[in-house]
Amino acid sequence: MHSPLQFMITFSYFLIFFALLSSNLTQQTTLISPVSKDKHRNLFTLSVYLKTPLRPTKLLLDLSFLFPWTVCADAASYNSSSDHYIECDETFCDYLGFGKPSLLCEDCYYSNLTTSHSQCPSPSTMICASWPANPITNVVDAGYVLVDTLALPTLNQSTHHGQLISLSNYTFSCAPSYFVKGLPTGVTGLAALGRSKLSVQSQFGSALTTSHSLAICFPGSTESTGVAFFGTHGPYFVFSKSNKIDLSKNLTYTPLIHNPIGITDDFPISPPHNEYYIGLTSIRVNGQHVPINASLLTINEEYGIGGTKITTRIPYTLLEPSIYKAFTELFIKEASSSRFNLTVTNPVKPFKVCYSAKGLMVTKKGPKVPIIDFVLDRENVVWRIMGANSMVRVKNKKVDLWCLGFMDGGVKEKTSIVMGGKQLEENLVQFDVESNRLGFFSLLTSHHSLSCADFKVTDFAKHIK
Ligand SMILES: *[C@@H]1O[C@H](CO)[C@@H](O)[C@H](O)[C@H]1NC(C)=O
Ligand SMILES: *[C@@H]1O[C@H](CO)[C@@H](O)[C@H](O)[C@H]1NC(C)=O
Ligand SMILES: *[C@@H]1O[C@H](CO)[C@@H](O)[C@H](O)[C@H]1NC(C)=O
Ligand SMILES: *[C@@H]1O[C@H](CO)[C@@H](O)[C@H](O)[C@H]1NC(C)=O
Ligand SMILES: *[C@@H]1O[C@H](CO)[C@@H](O)[C@H](O)[C@H]1NC(C)=O
Ligand SMILES: *[C@@H]1O[C@H](CO)[C@@H](O)[C@H](O)[C@H]1NC(C)=O
Ligand SMILES: *[C@@H]1O[C@H](CO)[C@@H](O)[C@H](O)[C@H]1NC(C)=O
């Protein structure tokens, strides 16, 4: 006979066993992609495998555009045995989510699909069309919707890449060949990583029924490789000396904010709320508040202007003119205080605030300058910007300077604060649309002296020049 206590113990063992089993069954598939930084403009690229047979492909990492695209208008630039277009059905083309003018189906013959296996069955066949845009050169052109295979390696905990997982119905826009102009060398398309259902993370998430969450560790140097994690809220392991550290535990969260009005200049598509807005409430320099007209920090419901967003399209954070003025004045004042004792010197374009490198002490966290805090929601939610994220080295035959890497956004910029590439470097950022929040952790603030390279992901597309 079992006593009730024994029964309960047995029963709870059973429950624990069952819990372990089911957690194993629902185990997520974590996919990874190497992230690199371009030499000249702080643009980031993502490496994936595309086509059949699978080929390493470099794509521009973009947090704003509505859908992915790849140049593929001729067989020389796109050669795959698995690509196919989608015959036009206006309701279905619209459902795919390529933005409003996609209802305009294109004449297959006119668009002349010259990729090896996508010849038009007849001149009159109509196919789903779209309007890809190159966010760097701002060109927009007609393209057609293409479906092909995209693959990424799974995360192998021994730091090696695991097996490849394929997405056979990766749906993107085919762009004209001249779209590569302005992109980093070797890049042949754009990886849309915004909030839309055609984003790479949503397409993988839907097909594999895993999380649509995306986390990116942005590399701080062109020599090192960062990482993008697909399909997981963590763990995110870095390998530091003999330790394996899960950085998902160190993320600070802030709500993602909905902008009801799309304000991207990606004409003719006007996608609403596809970008990542966060609720910045104040900026501190060396602990002192920058005086800011608070109405600039909220999003105007009627026009969608104002507020703070994150982008990878620009190298340096843009500040609305009055914020820029107050911010730089306070920075210059705090830097001149006895703690830093720094005096500005003649600036070098495009910068306005520069210091001689001679007088500056530099550590792994960058030059010793006043710390900048972006305060979000409440006083204790802080995105800390150390010297390595705020200052840019300008070194040539004539000068050796460190310049403040923030720019005046000008009166035309509709968003008050646009966080750019320099300020994202060596940060792990989690974009979680499902939970409507953004997680962030600056590796430079860690005592463990970590960098995004410590995820130890190797770039399989590195040879593409
Ligand atoms: C396309 O790839 C196939 C094999 O993968 C090759 O035989 C063919 O020559 C390629 N075509 C072009 C135009 O590069
Ligand atoms: C489209 O390409 C096919 C095959 O390369 C060619 O025969 C045809 O003339 C082209 N059509 C147009 C309208 O350019
Ligand atoms: C991880 O990679 C190593 C070396 O390539 C391999 O031996 C191991 O089986 C892989 N583990 C998993 C879980 O894929
Ligand atoms: C791709 O297929 C999966 C199911 O295999 C589906 O959930 C997903 O919606 C499809 N994606 C697109 C863009 O059609
Ligand atoms: C703050 O900005 C708003 C919108 O730009 C403007 O209407 C208002 O006059 C400004 N207030 C002050 C005190 O400058
Ligand atoms: C500050 O710097 C100036 C010149 O750069 C130097 O003459 C002065 O002694 C410094 N003051 C302190 C308190 O370090
Ligand atoms: C993460 O946070 C914990 C607790 O605050 C801290 O002990 C640890 O050092 C942090 N890890 C890193 C890598 O900074």
XYZ file of C-alpha atoms and ligand atoms in Angstrom:
563
model
C 0.000 0.000 0.000
C 1.218 3.487 -0.805
C 0.715 6.169 1.779
C -0.889 9.375 0.471
C 2.483 11.080 0.932
C 4.311 8.475 -1.172
C 1.621 8.790 -3.763
C 2.050 12.535 -3.844
C 5.809 12.223 -4.191
C 5.443 9.725 -7.032
C 2.821 11.896 -8.616
C 4.955 15.034 -8.441
C 7.909 13.132 -9.940
C 5.587 12.193 -12.729
C 4.597 15.833 -13.163
C 8.216 16.969 -13.262
C 9.054 14.250 -15.764
C 6.110 15.274 -17.878
C 7.057 18.945 -17.699
C 10.613 18.152 -18.848
C 9.339 16.006 -21.666
C 6.917 18.606 -22.957
C 9.458 21.417 -22.688
C 11.715 19.249 -24.827
C 9.011 18.657 -27.366
C 8.247 22.338 -27.780
C 11.933 23.194 -27.980
C 12.514 26.145 -30.209
C 14.605 26.106 -33.315
C 17.190 28.831 -32.982
C 18.628 29.998 -36.272
C 21.626 32.261 -36.557
C 23.017 34.595 -39.148
C 26.420 36.306 -39.060
C 26.269 40.126 -38.965
C 29.078 42.271 -40.388
C 29.794 45.970 -40.492
C 30.697 47.755 -43.705
C 33.948 49.687 -43.858
C 32.702 53.099 -44.842
C 29.223 53.866 -43.595
C 28.437 51.791 -40.484
C 25.917 49.806 -42.538
C 25.372 46.232 -41.386
C 24.983 43.113 -43.490
C 23.456 39.731 -42.828
C 24.653 36.433 -44.340
C 22.128 33.842 -45.472
C 21.939 30.949 -47.936
C 19.659 31.463 -50.909
C 18.549 29.606 -54.081
C 18.973 26.000 -55.220
C 21.672 24.881 -54.928
C 22.104 26.997 -51.772
C 24.569 29.826 -52.164
C 25.988 32.167 -49.502
C 24.348 35.569 -50.004
C 24.918 38.916 -48.341
C 21.946 41.149 -47.637
C 21.689 44.647 -46.222
C 20.367 44.498 -42.639
C 17.375 46.859 -42.620
C 15.009 47.505 -39.709
C 12.560 49.654 -41.666
C 11.553 48.368 -45.065
C 8.286 46.471 -45.515
C 9.585 43.446 -47.431
C 12.838 41.773 -48.470
C 14.230 42.059 -51.977
C 17.084 40.633 -53.993
C 18.407 41.587 -57.393
C 17.431 38.838 -59.781
C 16.401 40.317 -63.082
C 18.901 38.303 -65.106
C 20.376 34.835 -64.991
C 23.880 36.179 -64.514
C 22.948 37.678 -61.157
C 20.291 35.132 -60.157
C 20.528 31.491 -61.037
C 18.353 29.084 -59.100
C 16.408 25.963 -59.941
C 13.717 26.575 -57.328
C 12.521 30.147 -57.885
C 8.994 30.817 -59.036
C 6.652 33.747 -59.301
C 3.053 33.951 -58.084
C 0.290 34.156 -60.637
C -1.871 37.167 -60.105
C -4.905 36.971 -57.910
C -5.441 40.467 -56.593
C -6.787 39.312 -53.243
C -3.847 36.971 -52.728
C -1.217 39.459 -53.911
C -2.697 41.982 -51.483
C -2.772 39.413 -48.675
C 0.975 38.759 -49.108
C 1.640 42.240 -47.741
C 3.868 43.983 -50.271
C 2.103 47.280 -49.680
C -0.719 49.010 -51.392
C 0.333 49.425 -55.028
C 1.075 45.678 -55.161
C -2.502 45.184 -56.292
C -1.059 46.261 -59.589
C -0.176 42.929 -61.087
C 2.506 42.901 -63.708
C 2.549 41.418 -67.162
C 4.960 38.531 -66.849
C 6.260 38.877 -70.367
C 6.848 42.589 -69.996
C 8.794 42.156 -66.758
C 10.646 39.452 -68.652
C 11.737 36.895 -66.155
C 15.039 35.774 -67.458
C 16.063 33.793 -64.397
C 16.744 30.304 -65.579
C 13.532 28.585 -64.505
C 11.023 31.391 -64.341
C 10.155 31.897 -67.969
C 6.671 33.153 -68.560
C 4.290 30.414 -69.650
C 2.548 32.847 -71.957
C 2.971 36.527 -72.776
C -0.301 37.428 -71.105
C 0.311 35.784 -67.736
C -0.054 38.290 -64.899
C 2.020 37.939 -61.742
C 2.103 39.644 -58.298
C 4.189 42.808 -58.422
C 5.775 45.095 -55.858
C 7.807 48.277 -55.470
C 11.236 47.560 -54.011
C 13.254 50.564 -52.785
C 16.950 50.952 -52.091
C 17.066 52.918 -48.808
C 20.627 54.094 -49.392
C 20.189 55.587 -52.873
C 16.408 56.095 -52.488
C 15.662 54.560 -55.892
C 12.296 52.851 -56.296
C 11.300 50.680 -59.228
C 8.780 48.055 -60.224
C 9.669 44.481 -59.369
C 7.799 41.213 -59.245
C 7.197 38.902 -56.329
C 9.414 35.838 -56.291
C 9.461 32.741 -54.091
C 12.637 30.745 -53.474
C 14.536 28.835 -50.799
C 16.317 30.648 -47.960
C 18.334 28.720 -45.381
C 20.073 29.541 -42.109
C 22.177 27.399 -39.794
C 20.736 26.303 -36.471
C 22.616 27.309 -33.388
C 25.079 24.628 -32.381
C 25.906 25.103 -28.706
C 29.477 24.000 -29.264
C 29.794 27.345 -31.127
C 29.948 25.687 -34.531
C 27.189 26.186 -37.028
C 24.613 23.444 -36.929
C 22.572 21.972 -39.744
C 20.870 24.244 -42.251
C 17.132 24.807 -41.955
C 15.412 25.801 -45.196
C 12.431 27.973 -45.776
C 11.199 26.816 -49.176
C 8.628 29.588 -49.600
C 10.749 32.627 -48.779
C 8.758 35.406 -50.436
C 10.515 38.543 -51.600
C 10.644 41.100 -54.329
C 12.884 40.772 -57.318
C 14.678 44.076 -57.913
C 16.486 45.342 -61.018
C 20.237 44.699 -61.078
C 21.150 48.363 -60.716
C 19.710 48.261 -57.173
C 23.069 46.996 -55.859
C 24.449 50.487 -56.416
C 25.203 52.176 -53.107
C 25.133 48.954 -51.119
C 28.231 47.534 -49.402
C 30.442 45.419 -51.676
C 29.035 41.971 -52.350
C 25.544 42.784 -51.058
C 22.819 41.718 -53.507
C 19.640 42.512 -51.636
C 17.884 43.660 -48.519
C 16.860 41.646 -45.456
C 13.723 43.317 -44.098
C 13.752 42.975 -40.307
C 10.985 45.418 -39.385
C 7.570 44.713 -37.918
C 5.819 43.441 -41.071
C 4.659 39.903 -41.737
C 7.077 39.657 -44.677
C 10.084 40.323 -42.430
C 12.639 37.508 -42.438
C 11.930 36.701 -38.775
C 8.153 36.510 -39.384
C 8.529 34.310 -42.438
C 10.779 31.868 -40.549
C 8.605 32.120 -37.429
C 5.404 31.274 -39.329
C 6.919 28.434 -41.314
C 8.664 26.794 -38.335
C 5.961 27.807 -35.812
C 8.597 29.282 -33.548
C 8.865 32.718 -32.002
C 9.021 35.677 -34.376
C 11.492 37.321 -32.008
C 14.765 38.625 -33.432
C 17.896 39.565 -31.505
C 20.943 41.228 -33.039
C 24.388 41.870 -31.609
C 25.805 44.661 -33.796
C 29.575 44.321 -34.320
C 31.719 47.324 -33.409
C 34.421 46.671 -35.967
C 34.678 45.659 -39.603
C 37.107 42.947 -38.534
C 34.693 41.188 -36.190
C 31.438 39.323 -36.752
C 28.256 39.816 -34.757
C 25.128 37.698 -34.872
C 21.378 37.700 -35.435
C 19.284 35.103 -33.561
C 15.985 34.041 -35.103
C 13.180 32.160 -33.376
C 14.210 32.545 -29.740
C 13.879 34.820 -26.725
C 17.137 33.367 -25.438
C 19.439 32.032 -24.171
C 22.023 34.061 -26.068
C 25.382 32.598 -25.062
C 28.673 34.440 -25.350
C 31.925 32.598 -24.781
C 34.248 34.562 -22.575
C 37.491 32.852 -21.588
C 36.244 29.541 -20.200
C 32.801 30.887 -19.316
C 29.562 30.582 -21.206
C 27.360 33.561 -20.323
C 23.686 33.931 -21.223
C 23.148 37.607 -22.068
C 19.347 37.294 -22.356
C 19.337 37.623 -18.549
C 20.911 41.059 -18.791
C 18.479 42.657 -21.211
C 16.578 45.748 -20.102
C 13.136 46.092 -21.670
C 11.154 49.021 -22.967
C 7.769 48.956 -24.753
C 7.706 49.292 -28.527
C 5.572 52.232 -29.526
C 3.064 52.164 -32.319
C 3.246 54.993 -34.841
C -0.219 55.095 -36.459
C 1.112 56.952 -39.506
C 3.751 55.520 -41.803
C 6.316 58.178 -42.547
C 8.990 56.306 -44.434
C 10.065 58.035 -47.614
C 9.996 54.750 -49.494
C 7.688 56.143 -52.140
C 5.300 54.956 -53.479
C 4.757 52.572 -50.600
C 3.574 54.228 -47.441
C 3.783 51.462 -44.905
C 2.325 52.397 -41.550
C 4.004 51.444 -38.297
C 6.645 49.143 -39.732
C 9.500 50.697 -37.760
C 10.688 50.309 -34.185
C 9.765 53.306 -32.042
C 10.663 53.514 -28.363
C 9.615 55.941 -25.645
C 12.616 58.113 -24.892
C 11.712 60.538 -22.095
C 14.994 62.348 -21.469
C 18.695 62.473 -22.273
C 21.387 62.849 -19.627
C 24.995 63.842 -20.196
C 27.302 63.059 -17.286
C 24.134 62.787 -15.165
C 22.785 66.219 -16.200
C 19.467 66.488 -18.037
C 19.441 67.965 -21.548
C 16.603 70.540 -21.662
C 14.138 69.184 -24.250
C 10.704 70.396 -25.303
C 8.735 67.315 -24.216
C 6.219 67.548 -27.053
C 9.001 66.568 -29.483
C 9.345 63.213 -27.732
C 5.823 61.998 -28.304
C 4.424 60.843 -31.635
C 1.873 63.186 -33.131
C -1.188 60.994 -33.801
C -2.298 63.019 -36.781
C 0.933 63.225 -38.789
C 3.122 60.562 -37.164
C 5.931 63.050 -36.570
C 8.061 63.229 -33.424
C 9.204 60.429 -31.121
C 12.269 58.175 -31.198
C 13.031 55.308 -33.560
C 15.873 52.926 -34.308
C 17.376 52.542 -37.759
C 20.385 50.918 -39.374
C 20.255 53.197 -42.423
C 22.312 56.061 -41.024
C 25.704 55.972 -39.334
C 25.041 58.483 -36.538
C 22.024 59.327 -34.399
C 20.018 62.313 -35.652
C 18.602 64.828 -33.187
C 15.934 67.426 -33.920
C 17.671 70.857 -34.227
C 16.649 72.250 -30.803
C 17.572 68.962 -29.097
C 20.860 68.824 -31.015
C 21.764 72.363 -29.890
C 20.937 71.743 -26.216
C 22.642 68.336 -26.291
C 25.933 69.492 -27.803
C 26.073 72.559 -25.552
C 25.666 70.390 -22.474
C 28.194 67.838 -23.768
C 30.813 70.551 -24.381
C 30.159 71.993 -20.905
C 30.389 68.646 -19.107
C 33.487 67.626 -21.076
C 35.199 70.840 -20.035
C 34.538 70.173 -16.328
C 37.537 69.309 -14.194
C 36.717 65.588 -14.323
C 37.399 65.439 -18.087
C 39.171 68.748 -18.722
C 38.530 68.618 -22.478
C 38.604 71.611 -24.808
C 37.018 71.453 -28.264
C 39.263 71.865 -31.263
C 38.600 72.675 -34.955
C 36.009 70.132 -36.113
C 36.205 68.011 -39.262
C 33.103 67.558 -41.430
C 30.493 66.144 -41.004
C 31.161 66.555 -37.281
C 30.741 69.743 -35.235
C 32.244 68.784 -31.875
C 35.774 67.355 -31.895
C 38.612 66.839 -29.417
C 42.274 66.217 -30.051
C 43.062 62.524 -29.624
C 46.225 63.491 -27.787
C 44.444 64.629 -24.638
C 42.068 61.676 -24.477
C 42.443 58.553 -22.437
C 41.115 55.523 -24.338
C 40.047 52.191 -22.866
C 38.112 49.219 -24.269
C 34.948 51.223 -23.633
C 36.268 53.987 -25.896
C 37.617 57.456 -25.065
C 36.942 58.802 -21.583
C 34.214 61.389 -22.243
C 30.946 62.228 -20.443
C 28.582 59.243 -20.461
C 25.315 59.771 -22.354
C 22.138 58.148 -21.037
C 19.002 57.721 -23.117
C 16.297 57.477 -20.449
C 13.275 55.414 -21.513
C 9.868 55.307 -19.805
C 11.143 55.715 -16.255
C 14.329 57.092 -14.714
C 15.662 53.574 -14.089
C 15.330 52.340 -17.680
C 18.528 53.618 -19.207
C 20.276 52.916 -22.510
C 23.847 53.857 -21.652
C 26.099 55.236 -24.378
C 29.801 54.889 -23.537
C 32.635 56.677 -25.353
C 33.003 53.866 -27.906
C 29.370 54.474 -28.962
C 29.436 58.267 -28.827
C 32.813 59.219 -30.299
C 34.224 58.663 -33.792
C 37.962 58.581 -34.505
C 39.018 60.828 -37.401
C 42.624 60.077 -38.207
C 44.501 61.105 -41.326
C 47.729 62.863 -42.305
C 46.477 66.210 -41.034
C 44.446 65.458 -37.914
C 43.928 62.952 -35.144
C 40.608 63.626 -33.455
C 37.715 62.090 -31.594
C 34.418 63.638 -32.716
C 30.943 63.440 -31.221
C 28.964 61.029 -33.450
C 25.551 62.683 -33.272
C 24.089 64.828 -36.046
C 21.608 67.638 -36.444
C 18.563 65.996 -38.062
C 17.473 69.269 -39.688
C 13.932 70.521 -40.090
C 12.959 67.969 -42.745
C 13.443 64.923 -40.526
C 10.045 63.949 -39.170
C 11.215 61.820 -36.246
C 12.805 63.828 -33.395
C 15.436 61.234 -32.497
C 16.650 58.599 -34.972
C 19.144 56.220 -33.371
C 21.780 55.169 -35.918
C 24.404 52.485 -36.479
C 27.265 53.872 -34.382
C 25.102 53.909 -31.276
C 23.966 50.296 -31.854
C 27.472 48.845 -32.020
C 28.368 46.300 -29.331
C 24.749 46.246 -28.196
C 22.554 43.179 -28.063
C 19.078 44.318 -29.122
C 16.003 42.101 -29.015
C 13.110 43.070 -31.290
C 10.046 41.326 -29.921
C 6.910 42.372 -31.766
C 4.833 39.571 -30.197
C 5.426 40.917 -26.688
C 5.546 44.439 -28.085
C 8.819 45.241 -26.397
C 12.452 45.902 -27.161
C 15.267 44.497 -25.040
C 18.763 45.962 -25.020
C 22.115 45.425 -23.340
C 25.290 47.384 -24.028
C 28.168 44.904 -23.867
C 30.455 47.860 -23.159
C 28.787 48.367 -19.783
C 29.615 44.812 -18.714
C 32.438 44.130 -16.278
C 33.354 41.042 -18.271
C 34.877 43.037 -21.143
C 32.740 41.372 -23.796
C 32.091 42.107 -27.447
C 29.641 40.839 -30.072
C 32.531 38.821 -31.523
C 32.386 36.646 -28.376
C 29.297 34.938 -29.763
C 31.960 33.319 -31.936
C 29.894 33.086 -35.079
C 31.905 32.793 -38.271
C 30.749 34.440 -41.446
C 30.178 31.813 -44.131
C 29.743 34.549 -46.752
C 32.957 36.360 -45.895
C 34.608 35.493 -49.200
C 31.972 37.410 -51.175
C 33.742 40.559 -52.266
C 23.167 28.209 -63.487
O 23.593 27.159 -62.613
C 23.747 25.915 -63.269
C 24.116 24.842 -62.241
O 23.878 25.223 -60.957
C 24.826 26.036 -64.325
O 24.958 24.805 -65.021
C 24.473 27.144 -65.303
O 25.525 27.333 -66.211
C 24.208 28.434 -64.566
N 23.761 29.445 -65.502
C 24.276 30.690 -65.574
C 23.718 31.609 -66.605
O 25.159 31.085 -64.808
C 12.033 37.957 -72.787
O 13.049 36.973 -72.740
C 12.878 35.926 -73.667
C 13.915 34.834 -73.368
O 15.156 35.356 -73.021
C 13.000 36.511 -75.075
O 12.837 35.483 -76.026
C 11.902 37.570 -75.250
O 12.062 38.199 -76.503
C 11.963 38.623 -74.159
N 10.771 39.437 -74.221
C 10.801 40.786 -74.167
C 9.469 41.470 -74.234
O 11.822 41.423 -74.022
C 27.776 20.767 -33.340
O 28.899 20.800 -34.198
C 29.818 19.777 -33.942
C 31.038 19.999 -34.853
O 30.662 20.332 -36.156
C 29.134 18.422 -34.216
O 30.049 17.381 -33.951
C 27.903 18.298 -33.322
O 27.202 17.125 -33.620
C 26.985 19.478 -33.523
N 25.879 19.414 -32.538
C 24.614 19.664 -32.863
C 23.639 19.597 -31.743
O 24.269 19.964 -33.994
C 5.216 29.557 -46.061
O 4.688 28.309 -45.673
C 4.300 28.222 -44.314
C 3.818 26.829 -44.037
O 4.727 25.898 -44.516
C 3.203 29.226 -44.027
O 2.897 29.203 -42.644
C 3.689 30.615 -44.400
O 2.636 31.530 -44.243
C 4.172 30.647 -45.840
N 4.762 31.951 -46.079
C 4.368 32.753 -47.052
C 5.070 34.079 -47.143
O 3.502 32.451 -47.831
C 7.413 72.791 -28.014
O 7.252 72.237 -29.305
C 5.942 72.357 -29.816
C 5.881 71.577 -31.121
O 6.996 71.782 -31.918
C 5.626 73.830 -29.992
O 4.320 73.983 -30.468
C 5.775 74.546 -28.641
O 5.594 75.919 -28.807
C 7.140 74.273 -28.040
N 7.199 74.809 -26.679
C 8.221 75.527 -26.240
C 8.148 75.965 -24.817
O 9.162 75.821 -26.947
C 43.545 70.914 -18.070
O 44.171 70.916 -19.331
C 45.019 72.026 -19.552
C 45.537 72.003 -20.982
O 44.942 70.988 -21.734
C 46.160 71.976 -18.549
O 47.003 73.110 -18.718
C 45.593 71.978 -17.129
O 46.615 71.798 -16.188
C 44.565 70.832 -16.971
N 43.918 70.952 -15.683
C 43.705 69.903 -14.874
C 42.997 70.216 -13.584
O 44.074 68.787 -15.143
C 24.359 40.323 -15.894
O 23.685 40.759 -14.718
C 24.145 40.130 -13.517
C 23.234 40.565 -12.385
O 23.085 41.963 -12.391
C 25.594 40.492 -13.286
O 26.078 39.861 -12.113
C 26.417 40.028 -14.471
O 27.758 40.432 -14.329
C 25.844 40.595 -15.774
N 26.513 39.974 -16.890
C 27.265 40.648 -17.729
C 27.825 39.875 -18.853
O 27.491 41.839 -17.615
